[in-house]
Coordinates of C-alpha atoms (C1' of nucleotides) in Angstrom, one line a residue:
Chain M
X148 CA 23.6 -20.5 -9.3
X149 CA 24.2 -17.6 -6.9
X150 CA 23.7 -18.8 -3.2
X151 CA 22.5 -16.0 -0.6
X152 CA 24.7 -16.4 2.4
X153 CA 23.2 -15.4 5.3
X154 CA 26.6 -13.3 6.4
X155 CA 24.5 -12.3 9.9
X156 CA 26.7 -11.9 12.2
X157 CA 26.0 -14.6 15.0
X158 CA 23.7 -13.1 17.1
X159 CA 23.7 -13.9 21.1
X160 CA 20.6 -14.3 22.8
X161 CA 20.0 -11.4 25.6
X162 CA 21.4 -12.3 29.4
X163 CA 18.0 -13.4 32.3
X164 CA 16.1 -10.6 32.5
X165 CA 17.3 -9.0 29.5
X166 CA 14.8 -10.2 27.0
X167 CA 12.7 -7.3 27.2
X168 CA 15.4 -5.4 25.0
X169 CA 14.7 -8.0 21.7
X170 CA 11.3 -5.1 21.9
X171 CA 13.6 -2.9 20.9
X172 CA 15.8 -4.5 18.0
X173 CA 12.1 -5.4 16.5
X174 CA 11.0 -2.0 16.7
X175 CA 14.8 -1.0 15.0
X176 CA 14.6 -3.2 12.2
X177 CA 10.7 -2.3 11.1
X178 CA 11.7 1.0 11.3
X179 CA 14.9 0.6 9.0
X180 CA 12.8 -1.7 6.8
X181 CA 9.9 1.2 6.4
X182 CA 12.7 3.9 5.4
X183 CA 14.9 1.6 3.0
X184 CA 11.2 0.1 0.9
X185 CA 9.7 3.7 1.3
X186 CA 6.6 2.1 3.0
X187 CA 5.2 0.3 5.6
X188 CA 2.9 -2.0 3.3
X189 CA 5.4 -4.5 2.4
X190 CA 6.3 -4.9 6.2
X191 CA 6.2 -8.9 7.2
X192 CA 6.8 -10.6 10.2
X193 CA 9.7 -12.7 8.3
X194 CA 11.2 -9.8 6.8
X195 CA 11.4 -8.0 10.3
X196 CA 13.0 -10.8 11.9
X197 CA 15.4 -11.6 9.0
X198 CA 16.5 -7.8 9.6
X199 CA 16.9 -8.4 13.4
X200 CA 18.8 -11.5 12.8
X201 CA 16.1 -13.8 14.7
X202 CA 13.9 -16.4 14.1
X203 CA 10.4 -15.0 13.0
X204 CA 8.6 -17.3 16.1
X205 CA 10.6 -14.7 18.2
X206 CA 8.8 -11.6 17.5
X207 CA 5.8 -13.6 19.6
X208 CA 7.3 -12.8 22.5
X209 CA 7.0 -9.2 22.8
X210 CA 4.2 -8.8 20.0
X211 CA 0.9 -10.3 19.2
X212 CA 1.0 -9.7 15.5
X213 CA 2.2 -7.4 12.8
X214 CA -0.2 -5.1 13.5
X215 CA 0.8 -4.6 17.2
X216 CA 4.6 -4.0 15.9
X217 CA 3.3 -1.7 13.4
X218 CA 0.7 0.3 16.2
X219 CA 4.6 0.5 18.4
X220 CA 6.2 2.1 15.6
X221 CA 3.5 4.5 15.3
X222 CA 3.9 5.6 18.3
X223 CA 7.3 6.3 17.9
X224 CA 6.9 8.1 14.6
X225 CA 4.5 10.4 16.4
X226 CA 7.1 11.2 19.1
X227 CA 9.3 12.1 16.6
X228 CA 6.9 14.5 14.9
X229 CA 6.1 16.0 18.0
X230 CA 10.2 16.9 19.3
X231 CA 10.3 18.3 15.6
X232 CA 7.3 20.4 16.0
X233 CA 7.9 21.4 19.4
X234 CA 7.9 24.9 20.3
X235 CA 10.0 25.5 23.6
X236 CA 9.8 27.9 26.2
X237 CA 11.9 30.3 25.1
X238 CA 9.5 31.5 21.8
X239 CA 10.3 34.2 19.9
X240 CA 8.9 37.4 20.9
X241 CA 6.7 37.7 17.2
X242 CA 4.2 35.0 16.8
X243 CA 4.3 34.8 12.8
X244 CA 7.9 34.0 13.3
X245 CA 6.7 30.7 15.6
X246 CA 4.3 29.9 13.4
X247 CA 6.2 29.5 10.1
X248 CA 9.1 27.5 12.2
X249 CA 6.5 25.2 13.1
X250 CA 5.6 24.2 9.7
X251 CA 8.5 24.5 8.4
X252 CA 9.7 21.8 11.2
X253 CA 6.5 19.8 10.1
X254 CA 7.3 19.9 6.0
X255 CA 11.1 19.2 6.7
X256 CA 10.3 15.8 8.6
X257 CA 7.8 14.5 5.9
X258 CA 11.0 15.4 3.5
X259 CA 13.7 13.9 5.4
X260 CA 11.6 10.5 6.5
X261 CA 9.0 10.4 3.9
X262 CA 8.6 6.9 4.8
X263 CA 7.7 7.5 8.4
X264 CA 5.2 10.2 7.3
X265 CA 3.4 8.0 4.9
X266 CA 3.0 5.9 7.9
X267 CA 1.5 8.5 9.9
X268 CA -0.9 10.1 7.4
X269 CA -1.0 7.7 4.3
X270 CA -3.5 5.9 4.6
X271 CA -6.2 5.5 7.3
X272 CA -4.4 3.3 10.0
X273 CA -7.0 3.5 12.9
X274 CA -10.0 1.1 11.3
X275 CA -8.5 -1.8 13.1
X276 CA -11.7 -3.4 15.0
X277 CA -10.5 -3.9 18.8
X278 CA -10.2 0.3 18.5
X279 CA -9.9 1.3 22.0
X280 CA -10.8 5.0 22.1
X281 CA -13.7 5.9 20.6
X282 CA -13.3 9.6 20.8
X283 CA -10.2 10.5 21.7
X284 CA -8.4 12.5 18.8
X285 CA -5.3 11.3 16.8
X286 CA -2.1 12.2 18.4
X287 CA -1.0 14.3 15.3
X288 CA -4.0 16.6 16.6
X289 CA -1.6 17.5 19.1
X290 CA 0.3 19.6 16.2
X291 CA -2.6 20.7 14.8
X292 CA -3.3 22.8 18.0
X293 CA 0.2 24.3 17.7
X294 CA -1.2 25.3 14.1
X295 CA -4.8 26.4 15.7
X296 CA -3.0 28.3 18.6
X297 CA -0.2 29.8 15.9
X298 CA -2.5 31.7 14.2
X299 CA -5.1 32.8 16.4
X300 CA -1.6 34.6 18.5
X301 CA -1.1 36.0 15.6
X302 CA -4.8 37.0 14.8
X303 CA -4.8 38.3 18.1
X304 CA -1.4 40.6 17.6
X305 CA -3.0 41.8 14.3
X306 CA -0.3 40.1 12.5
X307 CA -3.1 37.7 11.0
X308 CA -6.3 38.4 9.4
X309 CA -8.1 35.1 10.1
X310 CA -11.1 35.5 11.8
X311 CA -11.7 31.7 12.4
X312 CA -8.2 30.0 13.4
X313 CA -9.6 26.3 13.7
X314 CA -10.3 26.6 10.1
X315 CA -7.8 28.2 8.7
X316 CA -5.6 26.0 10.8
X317 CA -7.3 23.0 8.9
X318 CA -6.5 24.8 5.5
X319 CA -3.3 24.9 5.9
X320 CA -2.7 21.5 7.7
X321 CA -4.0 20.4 4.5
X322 CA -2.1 22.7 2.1
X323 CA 1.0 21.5 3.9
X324 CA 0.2 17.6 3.5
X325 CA -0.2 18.1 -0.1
X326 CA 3.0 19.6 -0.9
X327 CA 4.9 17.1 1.2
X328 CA 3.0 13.8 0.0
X329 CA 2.5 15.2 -4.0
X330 CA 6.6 15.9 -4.2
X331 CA 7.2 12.4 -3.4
X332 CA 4.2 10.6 -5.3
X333 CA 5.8 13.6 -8.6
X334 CA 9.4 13.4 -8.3
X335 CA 9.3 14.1 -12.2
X336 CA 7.3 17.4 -11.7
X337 CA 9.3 20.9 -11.5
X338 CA 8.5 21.7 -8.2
X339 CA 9.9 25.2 -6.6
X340 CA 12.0 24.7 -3.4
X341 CA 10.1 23.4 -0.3
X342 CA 11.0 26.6 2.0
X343 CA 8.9 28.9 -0.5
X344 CA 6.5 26.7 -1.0
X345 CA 6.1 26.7 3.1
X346 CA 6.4 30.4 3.4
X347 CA 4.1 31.2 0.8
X348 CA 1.2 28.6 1.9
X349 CA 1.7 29.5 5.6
X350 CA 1.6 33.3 5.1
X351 CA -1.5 33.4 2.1
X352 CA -3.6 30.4 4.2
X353 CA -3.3 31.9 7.7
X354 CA -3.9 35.3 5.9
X355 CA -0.3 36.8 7.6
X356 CA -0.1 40.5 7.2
Chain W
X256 CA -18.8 -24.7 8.9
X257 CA -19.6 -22.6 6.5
X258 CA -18.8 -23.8 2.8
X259 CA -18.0 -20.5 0.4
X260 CA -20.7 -21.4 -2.7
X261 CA -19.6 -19.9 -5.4
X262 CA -23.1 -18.1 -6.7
X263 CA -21.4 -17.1 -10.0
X264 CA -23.1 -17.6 -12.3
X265 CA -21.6 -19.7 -15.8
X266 CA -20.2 -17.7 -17.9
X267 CA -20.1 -18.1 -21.9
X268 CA -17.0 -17.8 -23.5
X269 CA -17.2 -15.2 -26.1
X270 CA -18.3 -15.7 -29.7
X271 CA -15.5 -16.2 -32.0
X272 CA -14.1 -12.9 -33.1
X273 CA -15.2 -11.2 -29.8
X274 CA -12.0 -12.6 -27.5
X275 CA -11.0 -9.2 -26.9
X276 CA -14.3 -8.1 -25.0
X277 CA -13.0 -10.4 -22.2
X278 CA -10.0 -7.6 -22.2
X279 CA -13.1 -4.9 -21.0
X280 CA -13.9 -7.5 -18.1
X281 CA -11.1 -7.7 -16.8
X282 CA -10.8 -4.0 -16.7
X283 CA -13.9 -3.3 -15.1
X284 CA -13.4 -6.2 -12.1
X285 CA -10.1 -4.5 -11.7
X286 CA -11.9 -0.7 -11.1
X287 CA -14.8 -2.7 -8.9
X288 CA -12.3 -3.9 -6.8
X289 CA -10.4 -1.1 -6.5
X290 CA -13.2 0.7 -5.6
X291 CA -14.4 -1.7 -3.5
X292 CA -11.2 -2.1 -1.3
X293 CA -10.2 1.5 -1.3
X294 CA -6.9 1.0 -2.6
X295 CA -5.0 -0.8 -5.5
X296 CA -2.7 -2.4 -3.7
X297 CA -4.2 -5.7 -2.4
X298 CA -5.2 -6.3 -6.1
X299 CA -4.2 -9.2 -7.2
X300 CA -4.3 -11.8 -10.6
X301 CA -6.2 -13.9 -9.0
X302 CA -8.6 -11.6 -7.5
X303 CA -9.2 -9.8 -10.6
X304 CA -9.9 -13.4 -12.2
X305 CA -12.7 -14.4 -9.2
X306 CA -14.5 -11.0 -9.4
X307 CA -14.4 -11.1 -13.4
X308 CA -15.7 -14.8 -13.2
X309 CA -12.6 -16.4 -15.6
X310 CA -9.5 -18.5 -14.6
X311 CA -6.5 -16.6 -13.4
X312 CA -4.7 -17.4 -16.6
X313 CA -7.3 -16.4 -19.1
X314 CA -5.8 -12.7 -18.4
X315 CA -2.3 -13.5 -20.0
X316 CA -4.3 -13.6 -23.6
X317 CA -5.3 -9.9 -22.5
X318 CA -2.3 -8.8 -20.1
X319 CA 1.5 -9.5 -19.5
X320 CA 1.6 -9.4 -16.3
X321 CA -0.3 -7.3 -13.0
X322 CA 1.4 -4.1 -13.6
X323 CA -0.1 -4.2 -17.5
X324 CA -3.9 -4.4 -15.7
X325 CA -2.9 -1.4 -13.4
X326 CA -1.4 0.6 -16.0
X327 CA -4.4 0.0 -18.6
X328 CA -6.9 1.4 -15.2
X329 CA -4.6 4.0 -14.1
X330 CA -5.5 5.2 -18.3
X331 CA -8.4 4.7 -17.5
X332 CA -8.7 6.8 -14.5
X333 CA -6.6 9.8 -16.0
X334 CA -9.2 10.2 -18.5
X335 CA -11.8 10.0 -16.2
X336 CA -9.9 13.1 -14.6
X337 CA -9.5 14.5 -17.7
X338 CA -13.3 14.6 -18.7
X339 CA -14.2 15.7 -14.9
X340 CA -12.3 18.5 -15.4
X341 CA -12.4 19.9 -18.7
X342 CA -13.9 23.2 -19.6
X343 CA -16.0 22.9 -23.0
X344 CA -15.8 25.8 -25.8
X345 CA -18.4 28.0 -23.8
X346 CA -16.5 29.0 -21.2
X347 CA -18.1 31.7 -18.4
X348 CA -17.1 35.3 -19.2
X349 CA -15.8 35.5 -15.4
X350 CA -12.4 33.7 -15.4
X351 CA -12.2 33.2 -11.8
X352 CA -15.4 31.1 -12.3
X353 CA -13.7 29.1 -14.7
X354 CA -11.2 28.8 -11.9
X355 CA -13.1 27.7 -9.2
X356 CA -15.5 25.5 -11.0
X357 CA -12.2 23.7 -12.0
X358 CA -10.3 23.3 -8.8
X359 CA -14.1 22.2 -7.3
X360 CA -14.4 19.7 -10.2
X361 CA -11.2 17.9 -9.3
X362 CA -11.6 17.6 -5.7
X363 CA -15.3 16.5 -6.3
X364 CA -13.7 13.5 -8.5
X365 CA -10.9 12.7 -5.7
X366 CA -14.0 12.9 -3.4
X367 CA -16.2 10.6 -5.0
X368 CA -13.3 8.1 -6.4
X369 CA -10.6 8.2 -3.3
X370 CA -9.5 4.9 -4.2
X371 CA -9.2 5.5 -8.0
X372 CA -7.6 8.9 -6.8
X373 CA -4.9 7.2 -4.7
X374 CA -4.0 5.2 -7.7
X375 CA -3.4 8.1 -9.8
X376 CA -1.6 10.5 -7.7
X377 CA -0.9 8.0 -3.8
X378 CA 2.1 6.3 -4.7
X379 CA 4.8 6.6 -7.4
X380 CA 3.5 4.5 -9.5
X381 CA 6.3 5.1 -12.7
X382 CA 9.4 3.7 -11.3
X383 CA 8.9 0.9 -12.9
X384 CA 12.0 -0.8 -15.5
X385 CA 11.2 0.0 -18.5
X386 CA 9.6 3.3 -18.2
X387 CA 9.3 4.6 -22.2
X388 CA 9.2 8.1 -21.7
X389 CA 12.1 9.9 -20.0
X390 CA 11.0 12.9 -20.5
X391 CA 7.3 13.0 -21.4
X392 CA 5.4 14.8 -18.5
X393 CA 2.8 12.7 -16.5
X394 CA -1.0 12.8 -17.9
X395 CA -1.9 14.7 -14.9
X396 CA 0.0 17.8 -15.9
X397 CA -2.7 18.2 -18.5
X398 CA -5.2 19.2 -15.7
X399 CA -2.2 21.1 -14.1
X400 CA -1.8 23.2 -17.2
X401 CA -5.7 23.8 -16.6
X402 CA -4.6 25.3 -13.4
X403 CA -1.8 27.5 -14.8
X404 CA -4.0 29.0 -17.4
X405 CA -6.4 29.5 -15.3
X406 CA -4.7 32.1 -13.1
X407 CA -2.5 33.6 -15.8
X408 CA -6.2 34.7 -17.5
X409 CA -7.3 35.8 -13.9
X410 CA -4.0 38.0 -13.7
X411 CA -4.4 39.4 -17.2
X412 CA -7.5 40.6 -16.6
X413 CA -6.8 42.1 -13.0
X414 CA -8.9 39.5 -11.0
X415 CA -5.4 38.0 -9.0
X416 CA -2.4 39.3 -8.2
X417 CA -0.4 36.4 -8.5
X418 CA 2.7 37.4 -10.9
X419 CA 4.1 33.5 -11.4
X420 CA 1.1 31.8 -12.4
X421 CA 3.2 28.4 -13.1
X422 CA 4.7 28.5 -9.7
X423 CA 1.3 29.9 -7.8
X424 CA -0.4 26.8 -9.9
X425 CA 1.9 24.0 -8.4
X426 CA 1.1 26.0 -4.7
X427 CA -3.0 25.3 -5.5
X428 CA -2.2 22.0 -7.1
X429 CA -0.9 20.8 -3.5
X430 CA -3.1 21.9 -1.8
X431 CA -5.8 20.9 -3.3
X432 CA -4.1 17.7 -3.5
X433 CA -3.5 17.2 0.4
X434 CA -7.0 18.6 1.0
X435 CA -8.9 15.4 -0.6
X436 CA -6.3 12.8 0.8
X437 CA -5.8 14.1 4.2
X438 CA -9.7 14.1 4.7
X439 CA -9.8 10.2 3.7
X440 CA -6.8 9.4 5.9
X441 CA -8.3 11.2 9.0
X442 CA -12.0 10.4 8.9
X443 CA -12.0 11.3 12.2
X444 CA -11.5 14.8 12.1
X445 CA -13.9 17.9 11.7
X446 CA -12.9 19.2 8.3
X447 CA -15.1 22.1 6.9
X448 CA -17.3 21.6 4.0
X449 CA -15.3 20.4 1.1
X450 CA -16.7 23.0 -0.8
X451 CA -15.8 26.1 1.7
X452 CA -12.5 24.8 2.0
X453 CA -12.0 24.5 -1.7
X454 CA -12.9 28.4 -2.3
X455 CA -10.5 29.4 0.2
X456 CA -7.7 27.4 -1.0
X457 CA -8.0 28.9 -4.3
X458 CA -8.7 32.5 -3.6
X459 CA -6.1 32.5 -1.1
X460 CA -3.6 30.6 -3.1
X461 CA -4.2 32.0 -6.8
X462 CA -4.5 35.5 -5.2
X463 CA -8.0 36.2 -6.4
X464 CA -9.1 39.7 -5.9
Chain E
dT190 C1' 32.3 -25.6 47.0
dG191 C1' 29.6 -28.6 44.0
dT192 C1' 25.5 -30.0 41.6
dA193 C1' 20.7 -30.7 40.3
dC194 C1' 17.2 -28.2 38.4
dA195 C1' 13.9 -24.4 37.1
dT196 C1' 13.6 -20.8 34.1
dC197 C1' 14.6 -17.8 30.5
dA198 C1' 15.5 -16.5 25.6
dG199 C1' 15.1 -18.0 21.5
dT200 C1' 15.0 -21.8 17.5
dG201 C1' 13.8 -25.2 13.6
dA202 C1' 10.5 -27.7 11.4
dA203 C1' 6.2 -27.9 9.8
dC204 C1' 1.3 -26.6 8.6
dG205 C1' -2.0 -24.4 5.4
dC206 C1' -2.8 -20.4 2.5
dG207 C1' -2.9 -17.3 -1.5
dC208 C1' 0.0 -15.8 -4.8
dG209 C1' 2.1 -15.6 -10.0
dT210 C1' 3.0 -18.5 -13.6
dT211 C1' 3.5 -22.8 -16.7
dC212 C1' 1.5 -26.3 -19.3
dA213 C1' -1.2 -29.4 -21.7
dC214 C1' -5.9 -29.6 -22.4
dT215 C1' -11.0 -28.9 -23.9
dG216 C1' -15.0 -27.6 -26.2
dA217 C1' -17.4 -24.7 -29.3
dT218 C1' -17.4 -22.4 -33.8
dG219 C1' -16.5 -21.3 -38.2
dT220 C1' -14.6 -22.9 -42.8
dA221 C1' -12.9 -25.7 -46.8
dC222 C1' -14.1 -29.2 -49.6
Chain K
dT70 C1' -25.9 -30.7 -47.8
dG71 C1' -22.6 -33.1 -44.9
dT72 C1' -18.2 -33.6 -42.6
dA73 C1' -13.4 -33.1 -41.4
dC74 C1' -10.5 -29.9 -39.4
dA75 C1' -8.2 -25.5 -38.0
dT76 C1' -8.8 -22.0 -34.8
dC77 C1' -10.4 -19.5 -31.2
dA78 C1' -11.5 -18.7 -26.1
dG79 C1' -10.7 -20.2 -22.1
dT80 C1' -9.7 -24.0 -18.3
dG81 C1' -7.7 -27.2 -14.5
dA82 C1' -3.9 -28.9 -12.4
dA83 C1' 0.4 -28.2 -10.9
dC84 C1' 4.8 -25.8 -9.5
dG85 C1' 7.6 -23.0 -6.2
dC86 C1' 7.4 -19.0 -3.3
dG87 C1' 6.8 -16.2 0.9
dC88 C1' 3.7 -15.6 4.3
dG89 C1' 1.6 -16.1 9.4
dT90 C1' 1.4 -19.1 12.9
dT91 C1' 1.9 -23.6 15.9
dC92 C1' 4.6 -26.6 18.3
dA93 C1' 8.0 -29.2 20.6
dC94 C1' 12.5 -28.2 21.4
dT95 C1' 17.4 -26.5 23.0
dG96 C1' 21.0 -24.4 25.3
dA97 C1' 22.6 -21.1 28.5
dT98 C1' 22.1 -19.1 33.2
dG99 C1' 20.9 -18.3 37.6
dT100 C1' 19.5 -20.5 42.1
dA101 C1' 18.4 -23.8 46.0
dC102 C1' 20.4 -27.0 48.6

DNA sequence: TGTACATCAGTGAACGCGCGTTCACTGATGTAC
DNA sequence: TGTACATCAGTGAACGCGCGTTCACTGATGTAC
């Protein structure tokens, strides 16, 4: 009979005042748990803490449930989707050039964290009841208007055909969810590399010239 | 306090002889609650067993175990697929109609079935032990080689320009793909008429002329 | 400088629940004689 | 035609498990006097 031993290292509690920054371990060992099971569906209140190194009561403190650690990690998955996709001041002078960095910042962080993206756009997150904002648009809309504003630059530099860049914008958001979330659900299928795939759906869906 | 009453009402066993007909049952309380919740991951023994009206264990007679159930219903499901988007022996002259009718026929299935959808193609569902069939292509890949042929035809008779059908194909296939899915996660969002969207994806993608 | 005490950060034990799985069983039905 | 019995289809009770959640608690640390 094989014992587990818990070989945690013993773990202090925080100094006065300090006990705000347990928030933060929480939030570190959900995230670690959602990369290493590939999913945020098996995420447990027990399992979280046993990652932390804390008794599962604990996570009471600075959460309400599993649902509110799960709505913080969100967040910060969104953050990091935006720095990724974030297009500084210093653009390059031709549009189409902006516009395929952008999705090919967008593809490479569904690659590298597919976990974290599955998170994001997996499954429909936002039917919780207590809902707060009844209109307000998901903060991955926030990328989609780089996409929107992409190709309507590039429309308007005649690099782009598209006559209606909302909707081609929503094309190709979708084009680009595919190909991320079907490589990882058909890791058996022969798929060509990611790059063309991106150029090739970017430059046919936003009609580049 | 409200008492659950259980409203079911008494099933016979079967007739001698007829034990595997319970086997069907099962199946079908499987798909209803898979339909029902939108996904196939809260199902459970035990909830198959209420919903079909039978003692959780009656289903070892019929099953080994839960992932036996799924992988009967994701059989199921592919051939569902399968029917949806097969072309019969009187195909249209017009290949790019064969196409399209196609790519719109798998989508509308997705569309109507998201849950049964998400079970075919949402997770990776074959990592599983003692997978039989190293190499053997997924059941999907049947309606994928739909796809391939398609615009190879369309190319031979001068209605695309795509020159790599195959790789063209997997392009469509994704999109397609991360059209029906992203729609369900974001239910939220103004997406374009299915239809519309679907035409433009494949004209665009395939290179119809 | 010493000491009593409030407060903070976090724990251990316990609960009820639904789960997968096992086991011995029950009751109806067909069959041999 | 009757009856004993094998077999089939399915059940009820029980188990150990991990889960979310509650509760009273502990032990260190800073502060008032």
């Amino acid at each position: 009979m094989l014992v587990m031993q818990a070989t945690q290292k013993e773990r202090r509690p925080n100094r006065r005042g300090q006990g705000a920054q347990l928030r933060e371990e929480i939030l570190a060992a959900a995230v670690a748990i959602i990369d290493r099971d590939g999913t945020h569906e098996t995420l447990t209140l027990r399992s979280i803490a046993r990652e932390a190194g804390i008794a599962a009561p604990s996570i009471y403190a600075h959460f309400t449930d599993l649902d509110a650690v799960l709505a913080a990690v969100v967040d910060r998955f969104f953050d990091q989707l935006r720095e990724r996709t974030f297009v500084g001041e210093d653009r390059p002078a031709d549009p189409t050039v902006t516009l395929v960095a952008g999705c090919h910042a967008y593809a490479s962080f569904a690659t590298e964290y597919p976990a974290r993206y599955r998170t994001l756009f997996g499954t429909v997150l936002l039917a919780k009841a207590d809902e707060p904002d009844p209109d307000e648009l998901s903060p991955g809309q926030e990328a989609f208007q780089l996409l929107v504003d992409g190709i309507a630059e590039c429309a308007g530099e005649g690099r782009s055909d598209s006559t209606d860049p909302f909707t081609d914008a929503g094309y190709l958001w979708a084009a680009l969810h595919g190909t991320v979330t079907l490589r990882v659900a058909t890791p058996k299928f022969p798929w060509p590399p990611l790059d063309d795939t991106v150029d090739a759906l970017v430059r046919r869906i936003a009609r580049l010239t």
